[in-house]
Amino acid sequence: MNILGIETSCDETAAAVVRDGRDVLSNTILSQIKLHAPYGGVVPEIASRNHVEALPHVLETAIGDSGLDWDAIDAVAVTYGPGLSSSLMVGMAAAKALSQSLDRPLVAINHLEAHLYSIFLDPDLPDPEALGPLLVLLVSGGHSCLVDVEALGRYRLLGQTMDDAAGEAFDKGATLLGLGYPGGPQIENAARAGDPTAIDFPRSRQRKLTARVGDLDVDCCFSFSGLKTALLYYLKKHPAFDLADVAAGYQEAIVDTLVARTRDGLTKSGHKVLAAVGGVALNGRLRLKLEQLAQEEGVRLIPAGRAYCTDNAAMIAGLAGAGRGLRGADAMSADANPNLCVAAS
Ligand code: KG4
Ligand code: ZN
């Protein structure tokens, strides 16, 4: 089963061909980072307009790189949420049109579920059933959550951010520091020469059972807005700040917060496998500290492959190949859902 995947939920225009859910034949990603960088974040109108312009070429490249002809495509999979609605609509319109013109079924995929699945694009990993239950730390520019994955399709959201996502905390921190967008790699780079203990930024956590916590486990919820404010005040108080030390301290606070909540998630779920997915899972300091956590807790850590951490279409086609997603009339009538939740799958 060769599935063509399309992903346009945010600022990456991506298409990929994946065979039988695991074998990535091609993975084309056109990043719009340079177009959004002057604004310090993604501008929805610019993103959707560029998806329209880039998608035909990205699709042709994905098919060309796969070594297959259009005829060999058995289904078309597309992200239908969450994300920017105007961006999602571009990919969905293209996928619906392709499904009809190729006379192949359409599969509508939840972007967050696809991030959870991204670890399985590593050919050395066993199938989801063989791997068993796992705890997934999903950290990206739009989302930060801990998900208890009992099996493929059986998810329980344990906790999530109460305000900014981890990637957003990196991006906003970088803006305050005068670094470029996206902020994660910039802060990681600046932090290399710094001392992570030189400045003690707050590791704030959610303690109150607010309406936003709802049914979630408060011990598995994150909060980053206080940290961002602490950085703002630090910079005001120390105009001649040491960039490397500030970046290292700020990164350390984000990483420590994620690792502490993940530790609680492991204790509560009792799972012996931990996965880290999403753009922030590229962060070397986070990977190192999760590795230490895994050793201390006696669990196996599976970070997503570096090519599959940030948004990509291989995870969309892969998840569809694993039998997930809306199909038939449900897929054809699906609207873009900007607020789709991970547990809605
Ligand atoms: O998963 P992704 O491509 O997009 C969403 O689905 O949101 O993640 C993008 C986010 C950005 O916020 C970016 O700053 C962050 O991932 N990121 C990093 C690193 N590389 C990307 N954060 C920390 N360290 C990195 N090396
Ligand atoms: Zn994403």
mmCIF file of C-alpha atoms and ligand atoms in Angstrom:
data_model
loop_
_atom_site.group_PDB
_atom_site.id
_atom_site.type_symbol
_atom_site.label_atom_id
_atom_site.label_comp_id
_atom_site.label_asym_id
_atom_site.label_seq_id
_atom_site.Cartn_x
_atom_site.Cartn_y
_atom_site.Cartn_z
ATOM 1 C CA MET A 1 0.000 0.000 0.000
ATOM 2 C CA ASN A 2 1.701 3.241 -1.186
ATOM 3 C CA ILE A 3 0.217 6.313 0.459
ATOM 4 C CA LEU A 4 0.826 9.901 -0.587
ATOM 5 C CA GLY A 5 0.716 12.174 2.466
ATOM 6 C CA ILE A 6 0.115 15.936 2.430
ATOM 7 C CA GLU A 7 0.841 18.243 5.369
ATOM 8 C CA THR A 8 0.125 21.995 5.369
ATOM 9 C CA SER A 9 -1.086 22.640 8.921
ATOM 10 C CA CYS A 10 1.365 25.446 9.689
ATOM 11 C CA ASP A 11 4.339 26.843 7.759
ATOM 12 C CA GLU A 12 5.826 23.719 6.190
ATOM 13 C CA THR A 13 4.526 22.623 2.793
ATOM 14 C CA ALA A 14 5.173 18.882 2.824
ATOM 15 C CA ALA A 15 4.406 15.762 0.828
ATOM 16 C CA ALA A 16 5.715 12.215 1.212
ATOM 17 C CA VAL A 17 5.169 8.691 -0.023
ATOM 18 C CA VAL A 18 5.211 5.906 2.580
ATOM 19 C CA ARG A 19 4.755 2.188 1.883
ATOM 20 C CA ASP A 20 2.790 0.046 4.338
ATOM 21 C CA GLY A 21 2.941 2.630 7.094
ATOM 22 C CA ARG A 22 6.669 2.243 7.778
ATOM 23 C CA ASP A 23 8.792 2.478 4.662
ATOM 24 C CA VAL A 24 9.469 6.133 3.744
ATOM 25 C CA LEU A 25 10.000 6.277 -0.042
ATOM 26 C CA SER A 26 10.160 10.080 -0.175
ATOM 27 C CA ASN A 27 9.811 12.974 2.261
ATOM 28 C CA THR A 28 9.690 16.462 0.741
ATOM 29 C CA ILE A 29 9.486 19.527 2.995
ATOM 30 C CA LEU A 30 9.523 23.104 1.849
ATOM 31 C CA SER A 31 10.035 25.311 4.868
ATOM 32 C CA GLN A 32 8.654 28.843 4.801
ATOM 33 C CA ILE A 33 10.833 29.891 7.754
ATOM 34 C CA LYS A 34 12.598 32.670 5.829
ATOM 35 C CA LEU A 35 9.272 34.240 4.807
ATOM 36 C CA HIS A 36 8.009 34.391 8.393
ATOM 37 C CA ALA A 37 11.320 35.205 10.119
ATOM 38 C CA PRO A 38 10.999 39.017 9.725
ATOM 39 C CA TYR A 39 7.725 38.852 11.708
ATOM 40 C CA GLY A 40 9.104 36.686 14.547
ATOM 41 C CA GLY A 41 6.400 34.053 14.019
ATOM 42 C CA VAL A 42 4.092 32.462 11.474
ATOM 43 C CA VAL A 43 1.779 34.865 9.614
ATOM 44 C CA PRO A 44 -1.302 32.799 8.577
ATOM 45 C CA GLU A 45 -2.037 34.757 5.398
ATOM 46 C CA ILE A 46 1.553 34.394 4.144
ATOM 47 C CA ALA A 47 1.556 30.691 5.062
ATOM 48 C CA SER A 48 -1.612 29.784 3.157
ATOM 49 C CA ARG A 49 -0.688 31.799 0.075
ATOM 50 C CA ASN A 50 2.686 30.063 -0.097
ATOM 51 C CA HIS A 51 1.151 26.607 0.398
ATOM 52 C CA VAL A 52 -0.955 27.289 -2.719
ATOM 53 C CA GLU A 53 2.112 28.304 -4.710
ATOM 54 C CA ALA A 54 4.456 25.571 -3.445
ATOM 55 C CA LEU A 55 2.222 22.516 -3.249
ATOM 56 C CA PRO A 56 2.209 21.469 -6.951
ATOM 57 C CA HIS A 57 6.017 21.401 -7.054
ATOM 58 C CA VAL A 58 6.316 19.733 -3.627
ATOM 59 C CA LEU A 59 3.884 16.998 -4.743
ATOM 60 C CA GLU A 60 5.756 16.369 -7.993
ATOM 61 C CA THR A 61 9.047 16.178 -6.061
ATOM 62 C CA ALA A 62 7.619 13.695 -3.542
ATOM 63 C CA ILE A 63 6.340 11.454 -6.333
ATOM 64 C CA GLY A 64 9.595 11.815 -8.331
ATOM 65 C CA ASP A 65 11.794 11.033 -5.294
ATOM 66 C CA SER A 66 9.701 7.966 -4.435
ATOM 67 C CA GLY A 67 10.601 6.350 -7.752
ATOM 68 C CA LEU A 68 6.908 5.583 -8.304
ATOM 69 C CA ASP A 69 4.415 6.824 -10.872
ATOM 70 C CA TRP A 70 1.201 8.559 -9.857
ATOM 71 C CA ASP A 71 -0.561 5.291 -10.858
ATOM 72 C CA ALA A 72 1.203 3.429 -8.052
ATOM 73 C CA ILE A 73 -0.351 5.645 -5.358
ATOM 74 C CA ASP A 74 -3.064 3.665 -3.536
ATOM 75 C CA ALA A 75 -4.479 6.423 -1.285
ATOM 76 C CA VAL A 76 -4.083 10.106 -0.463
ATOM 77 C CA ALA A 77 -3.742 11.151 3.200
ATOM 78 C CA VAL A 78 -3.956 14.703 4.484
ATOM 79 C CA THR A 79 -3.843 16.566 7.804
ATOM 80 C CA TYR A 80 -7.280 17.949 8.722
ATOM 81 C CA GLY A 81 -6.313 19.461 12.094
ATOM 82 C CA PRO A 82 -5.200 20.939 14.365
ATOM 83 C CA GLY A 83 -3.385 23.910 12.823
ATOM 84 C CA LEU A 84 -4.055 27.191 11.054
ATOM 85 C CA SER A 85 -7.404 26.823 9.316
ATOM 86 C CA SER A 86 -6.403 28.700 6.159
ATOM 87 C CA SER A 87 -3.274 26.527 5.849
ATOM 88 C CA LEU A 88 -5.133 23.280 6.536
ATOM 89 C CA MET A 89 -7.699 24.152 3.868
ATOM 90 C CA VAL A 90 -5.040 24.357 1.141
ATOM 91 C CA GLY A 91 -3.769 20.823 1.781
ATOM 92 C CA MET A 92 -7.291 19.452 2.149
ATOM 93 C CA ALA A 93 -8.501 20.993 -1.100
ATOM 94 C CA ALA A 94 -5.486 19.560 -2.927
ATOM 95 C CA ALA A 95 -5.906 16.117 -1.357
ATOM 96 C CA LYS A 96 -9.633 15.943 -2.128
ATOM 97 C CA ALA A 97 -9.002 16.948 -5.736
ATOM 98 C CA LEU A 98 -6.171 14.395 -6.091
ATOM 99 C CA SER A 99 -8.244 11.644 -4.523
ATOM 100 C CA GLN A 100 -10.992 12.260 -7.069
ATOM 101 C CA SER A 101 -8.786 12.695 -10.114
ATOM 102 C CA LEU A 102 -6.641 9.628 -9.266
ATOM 103 C CA ASP A 103 -9.749 7.725 -8.162
ATOM 104 C CA ARG A 104 -8.057 6.724 -4.918
ATOM 105 C CA PRO A 105 -9.450 6.853 -1.363
ATOM 106 C CA LEU A 106 -8.880 9.879 0.862
ATOM 107 C CA VAL A 107 -7.711 9.555 4.486
ATOM 108 C CA ALA A 108 -7.997 12.532 6.869
ATOM 109 C CA ILE A 109 -5.349 12.511 9.590
ATOM 110 C CA ASN A 110 -5.027 14.157 13.007
ATOM 111 C CA HIS A 111 -1.688 16.027 13.004
ATOM 112 C CA LEU A 112 -1.040 15.373 16.709
ATOM 113 C CA GLU A 113 -1.699 11.661 16.370
ATOM 114 C CA ALA A 114 0.750 11.696 13.441
ATOM 115 C CA HIS A 115 3.425 13.257 15.700
ATOM 116 C CA LEU A 116 2.826 10.409 18.177
ATOM 117 C CA TYR A 117 3.242 7.932 15.319
ATOM 118 C CA SER A 118 6.436 9.593 14.001
ATOM 119 C CA ILE A 119 8.716 7.269 16.019
ATOM 120 C CA PHE A 120 7.500 4.337 13.902
ATOM 121 C CA LEU A 121 9.106 5.817 10.779
ATOM 122 C CA ASP A 122 12.330 4.380 12.191
ATOM 123 C CA PRO A 123 12.555 1.024 10.385
ATOM 124 C CA ASP A 124 14.377 -0.584 13.334
ATOM 125 C CA LEU A 125 11.484 -0.074 15.733
ATOM 126 C CA PRO A 126 8.998 -2.945 16.168
ATOM 127 C CA ASP A 127 5.361 -2.424 15.134
ATOM 128 C CA PRO A 128 3.167 -0.493 17.576
ATOM 129 C CA GLU A 129 1.505 -3.691 18.897
ATOM 130 C CA ALA A 130 4.884 -5.272 19.615
ATOM 131 C CA LEU A 131 6.270 -2.135 21.289
ATOM 132 C CA GLY A 132 3.372 -2.010 23.755
ATOM 133 C CA PRO A 133 2.099 0.935 25.818
ATOM 134 C CA LEU A 134 4.188 4.077 26.008
ATOM 135 C CA LEU A 135 4.257 7.604 27.372
ATOM 136 C CA VAL A 136 4.816 10.276 24.728
ATOM 137 C CA LEU A 137 6.165 13.766 25.372
ATOM 138 C CA LEU A 138 4.902 15.801 22.403
ATOM 139 C CA VAL A 139 6.630 19.170 22.279
ATOM 140 C CA SER A 140 6.257 21.452 19.288
ATOM 141 C CA GLY A 141 5.674 25.087 18.403
ATOM 142 C CA GLY A 142 1.921 24.739 18.833
ATOM 143 C CA HIS A 143 1.542 21.978 21.424
ATOM 144 C CA SER A 144 3.104 20.576 24.550
ATOM 145 C CA CYS A 145 1.530 17.532 26.123
ATOM 146 C CA LEU A 146 2.073 14.177 27.740
ATOM 147 C CA VAL A 147 0.034 11.413 26.171
ATOM 148 C CA ASP A 148 -0.532 7.928 27.519
ATOM 149 C CA VAL A 149 -0.548 5.711 24.416
ATOM 150 C CA GLU A 150 -2.106 2.400 25.400
ATOM 151 C CA ALA A 151 -2.069 1.243 21.764
ATOM 152 C CA LEU A 152 -2.457 2.807 18.342
ATOM 153 C CA GLY A 153 -5.786 4.669 18.520
ATOM 154 C CA ARG A 154 -6.055 4.437 22.326
ATOM 155 C CA TYR A 155 -4.806 7.711 23.761
ATOM 156 C CA ARG A 156 -5.281 9.510 27.046
ATOM 157 C CA LEU A 157 -4.110 13.074 27.409
ATOM 158 C CA LEU A 158 -2.395 13.146 30.828
ATOM 159 C CA GLY A 159 -1.342 16.785 30.813
ATOM 160 C CA GLN A 160 -0.636 19.750 28.605
ATOM 161 C CA THR A 161 0.559 23.328 28.679
ATOM 162 C CA MET A 162 -1.692 25.821 30.421
ATOM 163 C CA ASP A 163 -0.370 28.693 28.310
ATOM 164 C CA ASP A 164 2.567 28.694 25.868
ATOM 165 C CA ALA A 165 3.820 25.566 24.149
ATOM 166 C CA ALA A 166 7.477 24.651 24.785
ATOM 167 C CA GLY A 167 8.443 25.691 21.236
ATOM 168 C CA GLU A 168 6.586 28.949 21.723
ATOM 169 C CA ALA A 169 8.547 29.549 24.941
ATOM 170 C CA PHE A 170 11.770 29.101 22.936
ATOM 171 C CA ASP A 171 10.481 31.328 20.115
ATOM 172 C CA LYS A 172 9.265 34.135 22.400
ATOM 173 C CA GLY A 173 12.432 33.946 24.512
ATOM 174 C CA ALA A 174 14.544 34.251 21.359
ATOM 175 C CA THR A 175 12.604 37.345 20.304
ATOM 176 C CA LEU A 176 13.257 38.957 23.703
ATOM 177 C CA LEU A 177 16.948 38.102 23.318
ATOM 178 C CA GLY A 178 17.084 39.625 19.843
ATOM 179 C CA LEU A 179 17.708 36.227 18.238
ATOM 180 C CA GLY A 180 16.000 35.060 15.064
ATOM 181 C CA TYR A 181 13.037 32.793 14.352
ATOM 182 C CA PRO A 182 12.571 29.917 14.996
ATOM 183 C CA GLY A 183 13.932 30.439 18.464
ATOM 184 C CA GLY A 184 14.630 26.854 19.544
ATOM 185 C CA PRO A 185 17.737 26.247 17.433
ATOM 186 C CA GLN A 186 18.935 29.845 18.033
ATOM 187 C CA ILE A 187 18.717 29.537 21.814
ATOM 188 C CA GLU A 188 20.296 26.081 21.728
ATOM 189 C CA ASN A 189 23.209 27.486 19.729
ATOM 190 C CA ALA A 190 23.662 30.549 21.924
ATOM 191 C CA ALA A 191 23.494 28.337 25.030
ATOM 192 C CA ARG A 192 26.422 26.148 23.979
ATOM 193 C CA ALA A 193 29.001 28.574 25.415
ATOM 194 C CA GLY A 194 26.907 29.382 28.491
ATOM 195 C CA ASP A 195 26.587 28.105 32.049
ATOM 196 C CA PRO A 196 23.084 26.684 32.628
ATOM 197 C CA THR A 197 23.392 27.291 36.378
ATOM 198 C CA ALA A 198 24.535 30.938 36.191
ATOM 199 C CA ILE A 199 20.982 32.319 36.202
ATOM 200 C CA ASP A 200 18.209 30.580 38.084
ATOM 201 C CA PHE A 201 15.046 31.049 36.026
ATOM 202 C CA PRO A 202 11.800 29.749 37.579
ATOM 203 C CA ARG A 203 10.628 26.182 36.968
ATOM 204 C CA SER A 204 6.995 27.070 37.475
ATOM 205 C CA ARG A 205 4.321 24.437 37.552
ATOM 206 C CA GLN A 206 0.579 24.260 37.614
ATOM 207 C CA ARG A 207 -0.674 23.646 41.121
ATOM 208 C CA LYS A 208 -4.262 24.853 41.101
ATOM 209 C CA LEU A 209 -7.038 22.684 39.727
ATOM 210 C CA THR A 210 -8.390 25.322 37.334
ATOM 211 C CA ALA A 211 -11.040 24.790 34.662
ATOM 212 C CA ARG A 212 -8.235 24.526 32.106
ATOM 213 C CA VAL A 213 -6.769 21.544 33.965
ATOM 214 C CA GLY A 214 -10.200 19.887 33.831
ATOM 215 C CA ASP A 215 -9.827 16.098 33.741
ATOM 216 C CA LEU A 216 -6.074 16.274 33.214
ATOM 217 C CA ASP A 217 -3.535 15.344 35.840
ATOM 218 C CA VAL A 218 -2.270 18.598 37.345
ATOM 219 C CA ASP A 219 1.159 17.025 37.955
ATOM 220 C CA CYS A 220 1.539 16.455 34.218
ATOM 221 C CA CYS A 221 0.606 20.012 33.182
ATOM 222 C CA PHE A 222 3.134 22.660 32.128
ATOM 223 C CA SER A 223 3.249 26.437 32.287
ATOM 224 C CA PHE A 224 5.789 28.644 30.538
ATOM 225 C CA SER A 225 4.339 32.147 30.646
ATOM 226 C CA GLY A 226 5.945 32.924 34.053
ATOM 227 C CA LEU A 227 9.338 31.940 32.690
ATOM 228 C CA LYS A 228 8.943 34.292 29.736
ATOM 229 C CA THR A 229 8.029 37.145 32.115
ATOM 230 C CA ALA A 230 11.029 36.296 34.321
ATOM 231 C CA LEU A 231 13.283 36.580 31.275
ATOM 232 C CA LEU A 232 11.763 39.941 30.352
ATOM 233 C CA TYR A 233 12.413 41.343 33.847
ATOM 234 C CA TYR A 234 15.916 39.870 33.950
ATOM 235 C CA LEU A 235 16.812 41.582 30.677
ATOM 236 C CA LYS A 236 15.396 44.918 31.885
ATOM 237 C CA LYS A 237 17.426 44.685 35.083
ATOM 238 C CA HIS A 238 20.640 43.563 33.336
ATOM 239 C CA PRO A 239 20.978 45.495 30.063
ATOM 240 C CA ALA A 240 24.562 44.231 29.661
ATOM 241 C CA PHE A 241 23.517 40.601 30.014
ATOM 242 C CA ASP A 242 25.672 37.641 28.988
ATOM 243 C CA LEU A 243 23.779 36.111 26.052
ATOM 244 C CA ALA A 244 25.294 32.615 26.404
ATOM 245 C CA ASP A 245 24.490 32.361 30.138
ATOM 246 C CA VAL A 246 20.968 33.753 29.724
ATOM 247 C CA ALA A 247 20.223 31.395 26.817
ATOM 248 C CA ALA A 248 21.651 28.431 28.745
ATOM 249 C CA GLY A 249 19.670 29.294 31.889
ATOM 250 C CA TYR A 250 16.440 29.868 29.979
ATOM 251 C CA GLN A 251 16.809 26.625 27.986
ATOM 252 C CA GLU A 252 17.598 24.756 31.200
ATOM 253 C CA ALA A 253 14.387 26.003 32.837
ATOM 254 C CA ILE A 254 12.266 24.820 29.880
ATOM 255 C CA VAL A 255 14.044 21.459 29.750
ATOM 256 C CA ASP A 256 13.861 20.911 33.539
ATOM 257 C CA THR A 257 10.128 21.696 33.503
ATOM 258 C CA LEU A 258 9.485 19.199 30.701
ATOM 259 C CA VAL A 259 11.642 16.519 32.307
ATOM 260 C CA ALA A 260 10.048 16.933 35.755
ATOM 261 C CA ARG A 261 6.524 16.622 34.380
ATOM 262 C CA THR A 262 7.587 13.658 32.231
ATOM 263 C CA ARG A 263 8.954 11.970 35.345
ATOM 264 C CA ASP A 264 5.531 12.369 36.965
ATOM 265 C CA GLY A 265 3.901 11.026 33.794
ATOM 266 C CA LEU A 266 6.085 7.914 33.950
ATOM 267 C CA THR A 267 5.259 7.345 37.601
ATOM 268 C CA LYS A 268 1.530 7.760 37.011
ATOM 269 C CA SER A 269 1.312 5.685 33.829
ATOM 270 C CA GLY A 270 3.773 3.015 34.948
ATOM 271 C CA HIS A 271 4.893 2.704 31.312
ATOM 272 C CA LYS A 272 8.375 1.431 30.556
ATOM 273 C CA VAL A 273 8.761 3.126 27.178
ATOM 274 C CA LEU A 274 9.075 6.890 26.730
ATOM 275 C CA ALA A 275 8.974 8.671 23.370
ATOM 276 C CA ALA A 276 9.845 12.302 22.587
ATOM 277 C CA VAL A 277 8.347 13.841 19.438
ATOM 278 C CA GLY A 278 7.770 17.266 17.836
ATOM 279 C CA GLY A 279 10.149 20.083 16.885
ATOM 280 C CA VAL A 280 11.452 20.718 20.423
ATOM 281 C CA ALA A 281 12.501 17.043 20.632
ATOM 282 C CA LEU A 282 15.408 18.103 18.386
ATOM 283 C CA ASN A 283 16.899 19.966 21.339
ATOM 284 C CA GLY A 284 20.137 18.326 22.420
ATOM 285 C CA ARG A 285 19.881 19.367 26.059
ATOM 286 C CA LEU A 286 16.331 17.948 26.291
ATOM 287 C CA ARG A 287 17.455 14.702 24.666
ATOM 288 C CA LEU A 288 20.363 14.394 27.112
ATOM 289 C CA LYS A 289 18.215 15.043 30.180
ATOM 290 C CA LEU A 290 15.480 12.667 28.960
ATOM 291 C CA GLU A 291 18.188 10.040 28.466
ATOM 292 C CA GLN A 292 19.278 10.586 32.101
ATOM 293 C CA LEU A 293 15.648 10.387 33.247
ATOM 294 C CA ALA A 294 15.142 7.152 31.309
ATOM 295 C CA GLN A 295 18.217 5.626 32.939
ATOM 296 C CA GLU A 296 17.140 6.693 36.422
ATOM 297 C CA GLU A 297 13.615 5.349 35.919
ATOM 298 C CA GLY A 298 14.693 2.203 34.081
ATOM 299 C CA VAL A 299 12.650 2.964 30.963
ATOM 300 C CA ARG A 300 13.494 2.858 27.263
ATOM 301 C CA LEU A 301 13.718 6.260 25.543
ATOM 302 C CA ILE A 302 12.730 6.524 21.883
ATOM 303 C CA PRO A 303 13.264 9.987 20.419
ATOM 304 C CA ALA A 304 11.676 10.551 16.998
ATOM 305 C CA GLY A 305 14.176 10.498 14.126
ATOM 306 C CA ARG A 306 15.584 13.965 13.467
ATOM 307 C CA ALA A 307 13.924 14.144 10.029
ATOM 308 C CA TYR A 308 10.539 13.439 11.594
ATOM 309 C CA CYS A 309 10.518 15.764 14.642
ATOM 310 C CA THR A 310 9.430 18.958 12.880
ATOM 311 C CA ASP A 311 6.330 18.938 10.697
ATOM 312 C CA ASN A 312 6.500 16.480 7.810
ATOM 313 C CA ALA A 313 4.155 14.478 5.611
ATOM 314 C CA ALA A 314 5.842 11.094 6.153
ATOM 315 C CA MET A 315 4.163 10.863 9.565
ATOM 316 C CA ILE A 316 0.801 11.640 7.898
ATOM 317 C CA ALA A 317 1.172 8.979 5.204
ATOM 318 C CA GLY A 318 2.651 6.547 7.753
ATOM 319 C CA LEU A 319 -0.252 6.849 10.167
ATOM 320 C CA ALA A 320 -2.741 6.415 7.309
ATOM 321 C CA GLY A 321 -0.832 3.281 6.262
ATOM 322 C CA ALA A 322 -1.161 1.967 9.805
ATOM 323 C CA GLY A 323 -4.945 2.054 9.301
ATOM 324 C CA ARG A 324 -5.759 5.229 11.210
ATOM 325 C CA GLY A 325 -7.678 8.361 10.139
ATOM 326 C CA LEU A 326 -11.112 9.221 8.776
ATOM 327 C CA ARG A 327 -12.006 7.345 5.616
ATOM 328 C CA GLY A 328 -14.668 7.236 2.904
ATOM 329 C CA ALA A 329 -17.463 9.775 3.162
ATOM 330 C CA ASP A 330 -16.184 10.867 6.604
ATOM 331 C CA ALA A 331 -12.898 11.966 5.039
ATOM 332 C CA MET A 332 -14.481 13.597 1.992
ATOM 333 C CA SER A 333 -16.912 15.605 4.124
ATOM 334 C CA ALA A 334 -14.339 16.490 6.812
ATOM 335 C CA ASP A 335 -13.709 20.181 7.324
ATOM 336 C CA ALA A 336 -10.430 21.644 8.507
ATOM 337 C CA ASN A 337 -10.501 21.472 12.319
ATOM 338 C CA PRO A 338 -8.027 23.981 13.804
ATOM 339 C CA ASN A 339 -8.725 22.807 17.368
ATOM 340 C CA LEU A 340 -8.689 19.040 16.910
ATOM 341 C CA CYS A 341 -7.511 17.376 20.134
ATOM 342 C CA VAL A 342 -5.070 14.470 20.306
ATOM 343 C CA ALA A 343 -7.499 12.266 22.187
ATOM 344 C CA ALA A 344 -10.215 12.918 19.551
ATOM 345 C CA SER A 345 -8.587 10.275 17.367
HETATM 346 O O1 KG4 B 1 6.839 20.426 15.329
HETATM 347 P P1 KG4 B 1 7.142 21.765 14.750
HETATM 348 O O2 KG4 B 1 7.832 21.821 13.418
HETATM 349 O O3 KG4 B 1 5.866 22.635 14.536
HETATM 350 C C1 KG4 B 1 4.646 22.507 15.164
HETATM 351 O O4 KG4 B 1 3.935 21.505 14.917
HETATM 352 O O5 KG4 B 1 4.373 23.424 15.965
HETATM 353 O O6 KG4 B 1 7.974 22.554 15.853
HETATM 354 C C2 KG4 B 1 8.487 23.837 15.656
HETATM 355 C C3 KG4 B 1 9.038 24.308 16.995
HETATM 356 C C4 KG4 B 1 9.473 25.765 16.994
HETATM 357 O O7 KG4 B 1 8.873 26.418 18.089
HETATM 358 C C5 KG4 B 1 10.980 25.691 17.169
HETATM 359 O O8 KG4 B 1 11.543 26.769 17.881
HETATM 360 C C6 KG4 B 1 11.148 24.392 17.925
HETATM 361 O O9 KG4 B 1 10.183 23.523 17.370
HETATM 362 N N1 KG4 B 1 12.492 23.816 17.745
HETATM 363 C C7 KG4 B 1 13.373 23.690 18.745
HETATM 364 C C8 KG4 B 1 14.568 23.182 18.157
HETATM 365 N N2 KG4 B 1 14.343 23.019 16.825
HETATM 366 C C9 KG4 B 1 13.063 23.407 16.580
HETATM 367 N N3 KG4 B 1 13.273 23.955 20.058
HETATM 368 C C10 KG4 B 1 14.365 23.731 20.812
HETATM 369 N N4 KG4 B 1 15.540 23.289 20.322
HETATM 370 C C11 KG4 B 1 15.684 23.001 19.019
HETATM 371 N N5 KG4 B 1 16.856 22.557 18.551
HETATM 372 ZN ZN ZN B 2 3.462 19.677 14.347
#
